[in-house]
């Protein structure tokens, strides 16, 4: 069964303390992995798409990487405004062109 | 900027009522989606539409229906609201690029409470 698991469920960091969020997946034929950010009471906001193992993308303090089994979202020297829930989603195969498999998210809290 | 607008941020409805959630996008996207989001469960797909008047069931379509009469508008209908449909509902849209899953753009969400 196709599955996406995010860890940890919640992560509390001090401002400036770098860390990583994990998204592990078991799917038949990865066609794309997506990272989103969701602020409380709002819809998810797109961050990155990764398509193949070894690919990396960066945006400000965030860097996403991809292997054949998992993706990491690295956050470097985070600020309180980086606090949000980070969601990972995977497109698995040609049979599910329109469907993504979503993880439950990691709630990131950055304390000043 | 792409804009996906949901008609309500908060709704409170009574059990048994028929509920309409409206979503409009302004970027001429072919594909539109309705999800519900519950704590610890991630986003679950209710229905999606890949063209006007076309729809497909997602993972949890029971108790819901949809309508897409115009390309920019996708409506979710709760035929007879029940308390287990209390949730955050999210609408999304995206371009269709030959099967490749492009990024989706989400609305702000509708928090529905059924009492």
mmCIF file of C-alpha atoms in Angstrom:
data_model
loop_
_atom_site.group_PDB
_atom_site.id
_atom_site.type_symbol
_atom_site.label_atom_id
_atom_site.label_comp_id
_atom_site.label_asym_id
_atom_site.label_seq_id
_atom_site.Cartn_x
_atom_site.Cartn_y
_atom_site.Cartn_z
ATOM 1 C CA UNK A 1 0.000 0.000 0.000
ATOM 2 C CA UNK A 2 1.283 3.451 -0.907
ATOM 3 C CA UNK A 3 2.097 5.442 2.176
ATOM 4 C CA UNK A 4 3.703 8.712 3.279
ATOM 5 C CA UNK A 5 4.940 9.207 6.842
ATOM 6 C CA UNK A 6 6.248 12.445 8.287
ATOM 7 C CA UNK A 7 8.371 12.760 11.395
ATOM 8 C CA UNK A 8 8.487 14.126 13.933
ATOM 9 C CA UNK A 9 4.851 15.088 14.526
ATOM 10 C CA UNK A 10 6.028 18.258 16.232
ATOM 11 C CA UNK A 11 9.382 19.974 16.589
ATOM 12 C CA UNK A 12 10.280 22.836 18.884
ATOM 13 C CA UNK A 13 13.461 24.762 18.165
ATOM 14 C CA UNK A 14 15.123 27.877 19.418
ATOM 15 C CA UNK A 15 15.582 30.670 16.936
ATOM 16 C CA UNK A 16 18.762 29.955 14.971
ATOM 17 C CA UNK A 17 18.796 26.235 15.801
ATOM 18 C CA UNK A 18 18.989 24.308 12.519
ATOM 19 C CA UNK A 19 17.229 20.976 12.053
ATOM 20 C CA UNK A 20 15.516 18.693 9.531
ATOM 21 C CA UNK A 21 12.035 17.351 8.936
ATOM 22 C CA UNK A 22 11.579 13.915 7.416
ATOM 23 C CA UNK A 23 9.118 12.558 4.856
ATOM 24 C CA UNK A 24 9.468 8.851 4.169
ATOM 25 C CA UNK A 25 7.450 7.171 1.456
ATOM 26 C CA UNK A 26 6.651 3.725 0.138
ATOM 27 C CA UNK A 27 5.059 4.070 -3.255
ATOM 28 C CA UNK A 28 5.095 2.273 -6.570
ATOM 29 C CA UNK A 29 6.999 4.521 -8.906
ATOM 30 C CA UNK A 30 7.578 8.034 -7.591
ATOM 31 C CA UNK A 31 6.514 10.700 -10.056
ATOM 32 C CA UNK A 32 6.913 13.702 -7.803
ATOM 33 C CA UNK A 33 7.245 14.768 -4.163
ATOM 34 C CA UNK A 34 5.799 18.058 -2.954
ATOM 35 C CA UNK A 35 6.441 20.152 0.131
ATOM 36 C CA UNK A 36 3.883 22.644 1.406
ATOM 37 C CA UNK A 37 3.735 25.042 4.328
ATOM 38 C CA UNK A 38 0.464 25.581 6.201
ATOM 39 C CA UNK A 39 -0.144 28.383 8.666
ATOM 40 C CA UNK A 40 -2.904 27.982 11.290
ATOM 41 C CA UNK A 41 -6.379 28.463 9.822
ATOM 42 C CA UNK A 42 -5.087 28.770 6.260
ATOM 43 C CA UNK A 43 -4.689 26.583 3.206
ATOM 44 C CA UNK A 44 -1.338 24.975 2.330
ATOM 45 C CA UNK A 45 1.157 27.057 0.386
ATOM 46 C CA UNK A 46 3.412 25.396 -2.168
ATOM 47 C CA UNK A 47 7.161 25.287 -1.439
ATOM 48 C CA UNK A 48 8.975 22.717 -3.622
ATOM 49 C CA UNK A 49 8.605 19.877 -6.081
ATOM 50 C CA UNK A 50 11.245 17.135 -6.338
ATOM 51 C CA UNK A 51 11.148 14.544 -9.108
ATOM 52 C CA UNK A 52 14.198 12.297 -8.820
ATOM 53 C CA UNK A 53 16.636 10.990 -6.234
ATOM 54 C CA UNK A 54 19.535 13.356 -5.696
ATOM 55 C CA UNK A 55 17.555 16.439 -6.546
ATOM 56 C CA UNK A 56 17.764 19.431 -4.206
ATOM 57 C CA UNK A 57 15.897 22.738 -4.084
ATOM 58 C CA UNK A 58 16.365 25.789 -1.894
ATOM 59 C CA UNK A 59 14.292 28.753 -0.853
ATOM 60 C CA UNK A 60 15.591 31.194 1.733
ATOM 61 C CA UNK A 61 16.278 29.163 4.893
ATOM 62 C CA UNK A 62 14.705 25.974 3.509
ATOM 63 C CA UNK A 63 16.361 23.222 1.508
ATOM 64 C CA UNK A 64 14.583 20.100 0.290
ATOM 65 C CA UNK A 65 16.402 16.911 -0.685
ATOM 66 C CA UNK A 66 15.213 13.594 -2.097
ATOM 67 C CA UNK A 67 16.425 9.991 -1.939
ATOM 68 C CA UNK A 68 14.732 6.817 -3.156
ATOM 69 C CA UNK A 69 13.013 6.345 0.193
ATOM 70 C CA UNK A 70 12.646 9.737 1.804
ATOM 71 C CA UNK A 71 12.849 13.483 1.565
ATOM 72 C CA UNK A 72 14.257 15.933 4.064
ATOM 73 C CA UNK A 73 13.318 19.531 4.585
ATOM 74 C CA UNK A 74 16.339 21.199 6.146
ATOM 75 C CA UNK A 75 15.799 24.474 7.918
ATOM 76 C CA UNK A 76 18.884 26.593 8.578
ATOM 77 C CA UNK A 77 18.951 29.235 11.305
ATOM 78 C CA UNK A 78 15.155 29.380 11.558
ATOM 79 C CA UNK A 79 13.217 32.439 12.634
ATOM 80 C CA UNK A 80 9.898 32.580 14.514
ATOM 81 C CA UNK A 81 8.101 33.334 11.238
ATOM 82 C CA UNK A 82 9.106 29.879 9.998
ATOM 83 C CA UNK A 83 6.709 28.397 12.537
ATOM 84 C CA UNK A 84 4.049 26.448 10.631
ATOM 85 C CA UNK A 85 2.965 22.935 9.765
ATOM 86 C CA UNK A 86 4.979 21.452 6.901
ATOM 87 C CA UNK A 87 3.208 18.946 4.688
ATOM 88 C CA UNK A 88 4.681 16.416 2.312
ATOM 89 C CA UNK A 89 2.761 14.790 -0.569
ATOM 90 C CA UNK A 90 3.690 12.211 -3.183
ATOM 91 C CA UNK A 91 2.406 11.381 -6.627
ATOM 92 C CA UNK A 92 2.784 7.636 -6.965
ATOM 93 C CA UNK A 93 2.027 6.304 -10.420
ATOM 94 C CA UNK A 94 0.404 6.789 -13.794
ATOM 95 C CA UNK A 95 -2.797 5.268 -12.406
ATOM 96 C CA UNK A 96 -3.277 8.185 -10.054
ATOM 97 C CA UNK A 97 -2.611 11.153 -12.249
ATOM 98 C CA UNK A 98 -4.787 13.396 -10.189
ATOM 99 C CA UNK A 99 -4.212 12.095 -6.738
ATOM 100 C CA UNK A 100 -1.564 12.834 -4.175
ATOM 101 C CA UNK A 101 -0.804 10.832 -1.063
ATOM 102 C CA UNK A 102 -0.370 13.197 1.855
ATOM 103 C CA UNK A 103 1.556 12.886 5.077
ATOM 104 C CA UNK A 104 0.003 14.114 8.335
ATOM 105 C CA UNK A 105 2.494 16.950 8.630
ATOM 106 C CA UNK A 106 5.150 18.200 11.046
ATOM 107 C CA UNK A 107 4.264 21.127 13.267
ATOM 108 C CA UNK A 108 7.337 23.328 13.598
ATOM 109 C CA UNK A 109 7.560 25.859 16.430
ATOM 110 C CA UNK A 110 10.449 28.315 16.532
ATOM 111 C CA UNK A 111 10.868 30.094 19.845
ATOM 112 C CA UNK A 112 12.517 33.525 19.929
ATOM 113 C CA UNK B 1 -0.744 35.655 -8.244
ATOM 114 C CA UNK B 2 -2.995 32.643 -8.457
ATOM 115 C CA UNK B 3 -6.047 33.065 -6.344
ATOM 116 C CA UNK B 4 -8.349 30.341 -5.080
ATOM 117 C CA UNK B 5 -11.253 31.722 -3.093
ATOM 118 C CA UNK B 6 -13.602 29.758 -0.885
ATOM 119 C CA UNK B 7 -16.954 31.339 -0.141
ATOM 120 C CA UNK B 8 -16.839 31.009 3.649
ATOM 121 C CA UNK B 9 -14.117 30.822 6.296
ATOM 122 C CA UNK B 10 -16.432 29.466 8.980
ATOM 123 C CA UNK B 11 -19.802 27.722 8.799
ATOM 124 C CA UNK B 12 -22.077 26.248 11.432
ATOM 125 C CA UNK B 13 -24.853 24.000 10.176
ATOM 126 C CA UNK B 14 -27.415 21.703 11.729
ATOM 127 C CA UNK B 15 -27.538 17.946 11.258
ATOM 128 C CA UNK B 16 -29.550 17.053 8.172
ATOM 129 C CA UNK B 17 -29.097 20.378 6.411
ATOM 130 C CA UNK B 18 -27.906 20.532 2.815
ATOM 131 C CA UNK B 19 -24.656 22.467 2.721
ATOM 132 C CA UNK B 20 -22.963 24.159 -0.229
ATOM 133 C CA UNK B 21 -19.284 25.063 -0.237
ATOM 134 C CA UNK B 22 -18.165 27.195 -3.150
ATOM 135 C CA UNK B 23 -14.711 27.598 -4.655
ATOM 136 C CA UNK B 24 -13.563 29.928 -7.417
ATOM 137 C CA UNK B 25 -10.139 30.112 -9.085
ATOM 138 C CA UNK B 26 -8.914 32.881 -11.349
ATOM 139 C CA UNK B 27 -6.083 31.184 -13.282
ATOM 140 C CA UNK B 28 -7.972 29.105 -15.853
ATOM 141 C CA UNK B 29 -6.833 25.839 -14.227
ATOM 142 C CA UNK B 30 -8.253 22.646 -15.668
ATOM 143 C CA UNK B 31 -8.123 20.609 -12.457
ATOM 144 C CA UNK B 32 -9.913 21.373 -9.218
ATOM 145 C CA UNK B 33 -10.064 19.412 -5.973
ATOM 146 C CA UNK B 34 -11.932 19.216 -2.695
ATOM 147 C CA UNK B 35 -10.122 17.872 0.365
ATOM 148 C CA UNK B 36 -10.982 17.571 3.999
ATOM 149 C CA UNK B 37 -8.338 17.926 6.666
ATOM 150 C CA UNK B 38 -8.614 16.411 10.114
ATOM 151 C CA UNK B 39 -5.963 16.396 12.853
ATOM 152 C CA UNK B 40 -3.474 13.551 12.467
ATOM 153 C CA UNK B 41 -4.998 12.298 9.222
ATOM 154 C CA UNK B 42 -3.519 14.549 6.580
ATOM 155 C CA UNK B 43 -5.471 15.743 3.593
ATOM 156 C CA UNK B 44 -8.021 13.335 2.188
ATOM 157 C CA UNK B 45 -9.403 13.752 -1.300
ATOM 158 C CA UNK B 46 -13.188 13.909 -1.566
ATOM 159 C CA UNK B 47 -13.706 14.659 -5.267
ATOM 160 C CA UNK B 48 -11.792 16.160 -8.125
ATOM 161 C CA UNK B 49 -12.684 17.554 -11.514
ATOM 162 C CA UNK B 50 -10.447 17.599 -14.580
ATOM 163 C CA UNK B 51 -12.796 19.581 -16.800
ATOM 164 C CA UNK B 52 -16.162 21.304 -16.834
ATOM 165 C CA UNK B 53 -18.942 18.867 -15.942
ATOM 166 C CA UNK B 54 -16.347 16.115 -15.369
ATOM 167 C CA UNK B 55 -15.755 14.670 -11.917
ATOM 168 C CA UNK B 56 -14.097 11.723 -10.260
ATOM 169 C CA UNK B 57 -14.496 10.292 -6.779
ATOM 170 C CA UNK B 58 -11.579 10.560 -4.435
ATOM 171 C CA UNK B 59 -10.892 8.492 -1.349
ATOM 172 C CA UNK B 60 -13.887 9.564 0.759
ATOM 173 C CA UNK B 61 -16.813 10.619 -1.472
ATOM 174 C CA UNK B 62 -19.616 9.166 0.659
ATOM 175 C CA UNK B 63 -22.071 11.811 1.773
ATOM 176 C CA UNK B 64 -20.746 14.379 -0.686
ATOM 177 C CA UNK B 65 -21.412 15.456 -4.249
ATOM 178 C CA UNK B 66 -19.853 18.095 -6.480
ATOM 179 C CA UNK B 67 -20.763 20.378 -9.340
ATOM 180 C CA UNK B 68 -18.617 22.058 -11.955
ATOM 181 C CA UNK B 69 -20.742 24.012 -14.395
ATOM 182 C CA UNK B 70 -18.050 26.572 -15.209
ATOM 183 C CA UNK B 71 -14.298 26.122 -15.441
ATOM 184 C CA UNK B 72 -13.534 28.549 -12.627
ATOM 185 C CA UNK B 73 -16.047 27.254 -10.104
ATOM 186 C CA UNK B 74 -16.183 23.969 -8.191
ATOM 187 C CA UNK B 75 -18.848 23.359 -5.593
ATOM 188 C CA UNK B 76 -18.950 20.764 -2.837
ATOM 189 C CA UNK B 77 -22.354 19.681 -1.582
ATOM 190 C CA UNK B 78 -23.080 17.877 1.653
ATOM 191 C CA UNK B 79 -26.409 16.247 0.894
ATOM 192 C CA UNK B 80 -27.452 15.811 4.533
ATOM 193 C CA UNK B 81 -24.868 17.132 6.950
ATOM 194 C CA UNK B 82 -23.799 14.910 9.816
ATOM 195 C CA UNK B 83 -21.611 15.593 12.830
ATOM 196 C CA UNK B 84 -18.823 13.400 11.422
ATOM 197 C CA UNK B 85 -18.510 15.875 8.556
ATOM 198 C CA UNK B 86 -17.266 18.539 10.943
ATOM 199 C CA UNK B 87 -13.877 19.362 9.480
ATOM 200 C CA UNK B 88 -11.682 21.829 7.593
ATOM 201 C CA UNK B 89 -12.516 21.754 3.878
ATOM 202 C CA UNK B 90 -9.892 22.822 1.378
ATOM 203 C CA UNK B 91 -10.330 23.585 -2.293
ATOM 204 C CA UNK B 92 -7.365 23.465 -4.665
ATOM 205 C CA UNK B 93 -6.682 23.969 -8.354
ATOM 206 C CA UNK B 94 -3.799 23.315 -10.721
ATOM 207 C CA UNK B 95 -2.821 23.259 -14.376
ATOM 208 C CA UNK B 96 -2.987 19.989 -16.265
ATOM 209 C CA UNK B 97 0.377 19.282 -17.900
ATOM 210 C CA UNK B 98 -0.145 15.923 -19.561
ATOM 211 C CA UNK B 99 -0.444 13.821 -16.438
ATOM 212 C CA UNK B 100 2.489 15.305 -14.563
ATOM 213 C CA UNK B 101 1.317 16.478 -11.209
ATOM 214 C CA UNK B 102 2.015 20.194 -11.076
ATOM 215 C CA UNK B 103 1.786 22.130 -7.843
ATOM 216 C CA UNK B 104 -1.674 22.810 -6.499
ATOM 217 C CA UNK B 105 -2.864 26.163 -5.199
ATOM 218 C CA UNK B 106 -5.173 26.098 -2.210
ATOM 219 C CA UNK B 107 -7.936 28.290 -0.930
ATOM 220 C CA UNK B 108 -7.970 29.566 2.640
ATOM 221 C CA UNK B 109 -10.182 26.736 3.844
ATOM 222 C CA UNK B 110 -13.686 26.507 5.271
ATOM 223 C CA UNK B 111 -14.040 25.291 8.822
ATOM 224 C CA UNK B 112 -17.405 23.572 8.959
ATOM 225 C CA UNK B 113 -19.059 22.636 12.220
ATOM 226 C CA UNK B 114 -22.160 20.441 12.128
ATOM 227 C CA UNK B 115 -24.210 20.520 15.328
#
